[in-house]
Coordinates of N, CA, C and O in Angstrom, one line a residue:
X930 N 81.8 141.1 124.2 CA 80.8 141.5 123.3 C 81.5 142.2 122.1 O 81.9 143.3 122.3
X931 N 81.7 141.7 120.6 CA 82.3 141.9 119.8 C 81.1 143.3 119.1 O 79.9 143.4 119.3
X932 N 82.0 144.0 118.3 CA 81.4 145.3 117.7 C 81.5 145.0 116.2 O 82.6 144.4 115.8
X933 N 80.2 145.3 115.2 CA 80.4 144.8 113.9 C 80.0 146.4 113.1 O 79.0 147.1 113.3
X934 N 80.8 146.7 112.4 CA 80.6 148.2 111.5 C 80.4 147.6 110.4 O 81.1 146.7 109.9
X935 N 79.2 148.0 109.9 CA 79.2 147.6 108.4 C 79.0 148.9 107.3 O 77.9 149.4 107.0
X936 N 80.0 149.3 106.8 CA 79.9 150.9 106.1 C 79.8 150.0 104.6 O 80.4 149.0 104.2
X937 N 78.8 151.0 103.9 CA 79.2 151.1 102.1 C 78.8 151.9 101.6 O 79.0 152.9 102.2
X938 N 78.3 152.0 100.4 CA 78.2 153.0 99.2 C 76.6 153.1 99.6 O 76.2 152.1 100.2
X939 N 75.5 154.2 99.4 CA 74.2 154.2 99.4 C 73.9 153.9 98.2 O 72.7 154.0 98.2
X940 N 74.5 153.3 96.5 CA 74.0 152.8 96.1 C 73.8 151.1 95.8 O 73.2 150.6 94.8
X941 N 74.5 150.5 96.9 CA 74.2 149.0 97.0 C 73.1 149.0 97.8 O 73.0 149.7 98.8
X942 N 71.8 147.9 97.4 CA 70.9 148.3 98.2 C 70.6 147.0 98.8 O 69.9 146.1 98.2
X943 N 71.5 146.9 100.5 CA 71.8 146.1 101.1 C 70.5 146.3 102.2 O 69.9 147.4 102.5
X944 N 70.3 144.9 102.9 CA 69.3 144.6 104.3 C 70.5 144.8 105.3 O 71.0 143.7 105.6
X945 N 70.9 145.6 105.8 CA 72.0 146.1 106.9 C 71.6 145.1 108.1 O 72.4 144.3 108.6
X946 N 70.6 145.4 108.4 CA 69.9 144.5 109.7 C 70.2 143.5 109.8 O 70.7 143.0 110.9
X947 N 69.9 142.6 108.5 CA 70.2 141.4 108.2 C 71.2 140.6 108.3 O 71.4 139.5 108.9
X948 N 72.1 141.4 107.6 CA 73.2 141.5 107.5 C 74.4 141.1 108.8 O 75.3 140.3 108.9
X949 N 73.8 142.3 109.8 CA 74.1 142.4 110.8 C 74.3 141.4 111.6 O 75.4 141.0 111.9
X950 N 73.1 140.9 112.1 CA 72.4 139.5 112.5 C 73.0 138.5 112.1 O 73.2 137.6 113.0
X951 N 73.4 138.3 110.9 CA 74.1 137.3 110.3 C 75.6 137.1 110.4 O 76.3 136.1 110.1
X952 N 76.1 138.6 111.0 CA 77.5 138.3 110.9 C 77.5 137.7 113.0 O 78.1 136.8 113.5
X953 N 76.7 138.6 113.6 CA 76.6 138.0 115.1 C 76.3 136.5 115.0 O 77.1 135.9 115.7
X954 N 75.3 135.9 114.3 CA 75.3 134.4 114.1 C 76.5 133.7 113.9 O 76.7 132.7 114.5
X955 N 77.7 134.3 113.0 CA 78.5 133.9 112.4 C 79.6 133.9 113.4 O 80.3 132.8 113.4
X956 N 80.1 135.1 114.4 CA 80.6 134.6 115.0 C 80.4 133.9 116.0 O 81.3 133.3 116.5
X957 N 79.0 133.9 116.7 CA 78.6 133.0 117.7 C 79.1 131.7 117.0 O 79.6 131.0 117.9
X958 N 79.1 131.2 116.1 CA 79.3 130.4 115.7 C 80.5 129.2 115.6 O 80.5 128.0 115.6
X959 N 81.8 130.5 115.7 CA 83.0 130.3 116.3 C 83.5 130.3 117.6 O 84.4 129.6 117.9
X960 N 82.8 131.0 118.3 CA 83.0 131.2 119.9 C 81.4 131.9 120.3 O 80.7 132.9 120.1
X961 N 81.3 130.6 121.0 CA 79.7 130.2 121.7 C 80.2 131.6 123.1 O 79.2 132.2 123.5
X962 N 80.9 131.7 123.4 CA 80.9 132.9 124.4 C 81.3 134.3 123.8 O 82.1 134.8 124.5
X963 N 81.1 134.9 123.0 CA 81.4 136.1 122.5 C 80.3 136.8 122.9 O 80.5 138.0 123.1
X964 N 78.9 136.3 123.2 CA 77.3 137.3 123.3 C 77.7 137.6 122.2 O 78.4 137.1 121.3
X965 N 76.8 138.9 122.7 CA 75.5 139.8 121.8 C 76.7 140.2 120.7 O 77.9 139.9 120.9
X966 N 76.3 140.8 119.8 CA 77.1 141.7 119.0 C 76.7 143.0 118.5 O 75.7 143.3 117.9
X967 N 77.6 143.8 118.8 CA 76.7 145.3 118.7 C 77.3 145.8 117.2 O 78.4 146.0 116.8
X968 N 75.9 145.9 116.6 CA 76.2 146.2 115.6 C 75.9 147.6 114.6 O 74.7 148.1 114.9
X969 N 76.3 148.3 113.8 CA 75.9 149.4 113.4 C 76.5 149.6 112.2 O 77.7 149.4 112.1
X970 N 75.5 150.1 110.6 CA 75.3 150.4 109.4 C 75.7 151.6 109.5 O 75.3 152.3 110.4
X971 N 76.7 152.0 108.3 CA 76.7 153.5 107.7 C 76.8 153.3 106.4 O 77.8 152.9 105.8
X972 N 75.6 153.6 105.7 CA 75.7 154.2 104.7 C 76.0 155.4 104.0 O 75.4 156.4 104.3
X973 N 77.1 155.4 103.1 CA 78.2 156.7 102.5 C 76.9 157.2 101.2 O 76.6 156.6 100.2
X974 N 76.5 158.5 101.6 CA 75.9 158.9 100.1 C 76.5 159.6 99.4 O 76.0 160.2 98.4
X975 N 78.5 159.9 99.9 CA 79.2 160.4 98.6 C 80.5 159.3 98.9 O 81.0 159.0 100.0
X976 N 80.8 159.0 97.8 CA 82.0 157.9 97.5 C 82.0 158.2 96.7 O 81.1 158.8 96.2
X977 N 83.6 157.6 96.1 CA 83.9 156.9 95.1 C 84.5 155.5 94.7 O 85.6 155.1 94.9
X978 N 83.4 154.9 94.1 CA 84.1 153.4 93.6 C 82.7 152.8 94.8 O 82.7 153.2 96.0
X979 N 81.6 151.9 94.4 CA 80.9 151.4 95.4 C 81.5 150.3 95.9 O 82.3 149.7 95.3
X980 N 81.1 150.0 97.3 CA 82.1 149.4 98.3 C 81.2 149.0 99.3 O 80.2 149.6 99.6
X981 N 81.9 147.8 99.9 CA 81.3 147.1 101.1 C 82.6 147.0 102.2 O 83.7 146.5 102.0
X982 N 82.1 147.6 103.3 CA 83.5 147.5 104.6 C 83.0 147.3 105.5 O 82.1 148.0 105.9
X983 N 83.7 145.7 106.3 CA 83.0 145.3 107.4 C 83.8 145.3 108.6 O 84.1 144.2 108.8
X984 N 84.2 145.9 109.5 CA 84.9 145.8 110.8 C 84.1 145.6 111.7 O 83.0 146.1 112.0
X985 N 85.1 144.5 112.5 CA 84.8 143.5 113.7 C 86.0 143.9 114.4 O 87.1 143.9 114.0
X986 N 85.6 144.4 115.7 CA 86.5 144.3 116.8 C 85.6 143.6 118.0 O 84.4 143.6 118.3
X987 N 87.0 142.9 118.7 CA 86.6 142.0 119.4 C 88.0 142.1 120.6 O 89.2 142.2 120.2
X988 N 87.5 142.1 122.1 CA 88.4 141.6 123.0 C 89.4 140.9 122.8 O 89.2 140.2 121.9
X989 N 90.7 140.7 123.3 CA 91.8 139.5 123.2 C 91.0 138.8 124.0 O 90.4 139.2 125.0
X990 N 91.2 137.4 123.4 CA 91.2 135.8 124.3 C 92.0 134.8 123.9 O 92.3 134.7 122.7
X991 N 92.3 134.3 124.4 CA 93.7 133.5 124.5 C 92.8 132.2 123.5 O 93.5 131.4 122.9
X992 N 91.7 132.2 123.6 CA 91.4 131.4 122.1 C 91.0 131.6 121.1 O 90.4 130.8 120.5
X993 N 91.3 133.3 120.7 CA 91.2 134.1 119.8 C 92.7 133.9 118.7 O 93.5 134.8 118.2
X994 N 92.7 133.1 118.6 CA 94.2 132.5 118.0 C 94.1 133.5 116.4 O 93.2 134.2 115.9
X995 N 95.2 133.1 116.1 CA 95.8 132.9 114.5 C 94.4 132.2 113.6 O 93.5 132.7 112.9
X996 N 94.5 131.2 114.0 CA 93.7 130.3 113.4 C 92.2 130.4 113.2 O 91.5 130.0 112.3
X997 N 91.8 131.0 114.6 CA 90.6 130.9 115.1 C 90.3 132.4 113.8 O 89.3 132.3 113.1
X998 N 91.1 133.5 113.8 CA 91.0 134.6 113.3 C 90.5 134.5 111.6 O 89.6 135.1 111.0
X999 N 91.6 133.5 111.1 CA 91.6 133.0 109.6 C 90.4 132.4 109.3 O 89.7 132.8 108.3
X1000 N 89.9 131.5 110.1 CA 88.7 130.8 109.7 C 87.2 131.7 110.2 O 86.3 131.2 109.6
X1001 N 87.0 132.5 110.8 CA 86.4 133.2 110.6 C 86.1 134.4 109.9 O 85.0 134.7 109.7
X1002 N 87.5 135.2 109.4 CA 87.6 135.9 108.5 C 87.1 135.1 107.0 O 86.6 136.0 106.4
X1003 N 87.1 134.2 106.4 CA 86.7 133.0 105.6 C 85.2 132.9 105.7 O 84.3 132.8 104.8
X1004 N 85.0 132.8 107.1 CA 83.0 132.3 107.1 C 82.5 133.9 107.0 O 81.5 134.1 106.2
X1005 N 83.0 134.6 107.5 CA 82.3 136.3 107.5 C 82.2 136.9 106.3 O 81.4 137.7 105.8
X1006 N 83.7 136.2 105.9 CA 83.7 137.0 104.2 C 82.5 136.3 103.4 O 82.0 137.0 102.6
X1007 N 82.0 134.7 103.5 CA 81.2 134.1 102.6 C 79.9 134.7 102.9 O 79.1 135.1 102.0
X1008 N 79.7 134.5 104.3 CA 78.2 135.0 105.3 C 77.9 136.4 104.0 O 77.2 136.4 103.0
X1009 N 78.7 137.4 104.4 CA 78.5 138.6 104.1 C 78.3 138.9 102.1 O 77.3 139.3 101.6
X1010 N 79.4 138.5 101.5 CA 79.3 138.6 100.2 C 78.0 137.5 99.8 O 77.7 137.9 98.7
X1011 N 77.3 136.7 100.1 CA 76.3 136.1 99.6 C 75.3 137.2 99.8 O 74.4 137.3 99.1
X1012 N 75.6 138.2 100.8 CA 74.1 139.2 100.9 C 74.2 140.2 99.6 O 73.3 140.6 98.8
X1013 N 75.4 140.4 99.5 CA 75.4 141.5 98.6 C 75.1 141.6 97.0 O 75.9 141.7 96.1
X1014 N 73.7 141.7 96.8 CA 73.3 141.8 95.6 C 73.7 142.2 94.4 O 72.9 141.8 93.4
X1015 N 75.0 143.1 94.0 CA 75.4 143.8 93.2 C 77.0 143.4 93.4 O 77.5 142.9 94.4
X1016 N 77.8 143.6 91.9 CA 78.9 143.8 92.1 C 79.6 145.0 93.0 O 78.9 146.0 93.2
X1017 N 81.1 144.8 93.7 CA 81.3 145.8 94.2 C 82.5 145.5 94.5 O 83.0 144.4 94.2
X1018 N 83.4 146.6 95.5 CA 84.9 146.3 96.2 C 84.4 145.6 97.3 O 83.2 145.8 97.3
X1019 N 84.7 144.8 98.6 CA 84.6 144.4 99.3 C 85.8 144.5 100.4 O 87.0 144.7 100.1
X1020 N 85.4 144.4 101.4 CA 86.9 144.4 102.5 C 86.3 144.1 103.9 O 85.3 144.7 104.3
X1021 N 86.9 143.4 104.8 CA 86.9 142.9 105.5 C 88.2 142.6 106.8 O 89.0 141.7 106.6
X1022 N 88.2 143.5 107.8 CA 88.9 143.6 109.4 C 88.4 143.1 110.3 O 87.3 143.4 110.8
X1023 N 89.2 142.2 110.8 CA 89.1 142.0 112.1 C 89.9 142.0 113.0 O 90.8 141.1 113.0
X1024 N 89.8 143.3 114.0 CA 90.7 144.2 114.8 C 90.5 143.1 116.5 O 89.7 142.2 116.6
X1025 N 91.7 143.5 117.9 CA 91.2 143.4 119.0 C 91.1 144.4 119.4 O 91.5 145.3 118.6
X1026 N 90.4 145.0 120.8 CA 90.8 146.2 121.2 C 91.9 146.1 122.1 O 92.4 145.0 122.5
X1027 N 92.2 147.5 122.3 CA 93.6 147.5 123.0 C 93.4 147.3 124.3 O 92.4 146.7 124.6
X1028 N 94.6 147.8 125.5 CA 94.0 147.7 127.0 C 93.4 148.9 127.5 O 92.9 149.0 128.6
X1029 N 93.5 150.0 126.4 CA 92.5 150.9 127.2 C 91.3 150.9 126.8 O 90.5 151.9 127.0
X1030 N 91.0 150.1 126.2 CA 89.0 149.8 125.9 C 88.7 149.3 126.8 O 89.2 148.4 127.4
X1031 N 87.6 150.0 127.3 CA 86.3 149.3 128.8 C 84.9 149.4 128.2 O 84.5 150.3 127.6
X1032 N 84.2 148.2 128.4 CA 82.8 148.2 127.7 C 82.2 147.4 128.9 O 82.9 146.6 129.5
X1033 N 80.6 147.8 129.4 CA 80.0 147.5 130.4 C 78.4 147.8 130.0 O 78.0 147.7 128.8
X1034 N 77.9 148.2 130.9 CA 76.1 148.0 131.1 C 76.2 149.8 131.2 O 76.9 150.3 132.1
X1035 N 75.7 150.5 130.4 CA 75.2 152.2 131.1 C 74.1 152.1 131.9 O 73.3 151.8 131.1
X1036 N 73.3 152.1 133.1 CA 72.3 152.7 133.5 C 72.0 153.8 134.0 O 72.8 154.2 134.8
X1037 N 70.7 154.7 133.9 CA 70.8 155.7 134.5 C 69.4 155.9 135.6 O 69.4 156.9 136.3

């Protein structure tokens, strides 16, 4: 289950949700087994220089290649900059986690 951060400036006035959704589409897109994507907006209401920052972390998988990495970083970067209404800096990571990351179901 890959994690999507989407931080920027509070005055780009971005559909985060949307956004969001769109980048989970996007990698579903690449790998039909990744699931859900959990995703979460921060909007900065002090910066300097307005900005768009997207980090994806995602599990190692052995078909998480070089390539697989390039051509997704390419569709996320297009997916995402088409939302963005306004000029701005843009940036875009896509991290794995290490071996001490554990992610599961909480119930209580």
């Amino acid at each position: 289950m890959p994690h999507a951060e989407l931080k920027f400036s509070a005055d780009i006035p971005l559909d985060a949700p949307m956004i969001l959704r769109r980048i989970e589409a996007v990698i579903q897109q690449h790998d039909e087994s990744s699931g859900a994507c959990k995703g979460r907006a921060y909007p900065a209401d002090l910066f300097h220089h307005s900005h768009v920052i997207v980090d994806i972390s995602m599990l190692p998988k052995s078909h998480r290649d070089a390539a697989f990495v390039d051509a997704l970083r390419v569709d996320l970067a297009a997916a995402v900059q088409a939302m963005i209404p306004v000029p701005c800096y843009f940036s875009l990571n896509i991290g794995f986690s290490g071996s001490g990351y554990m992610t599961g179901d909480h119930r209580h």
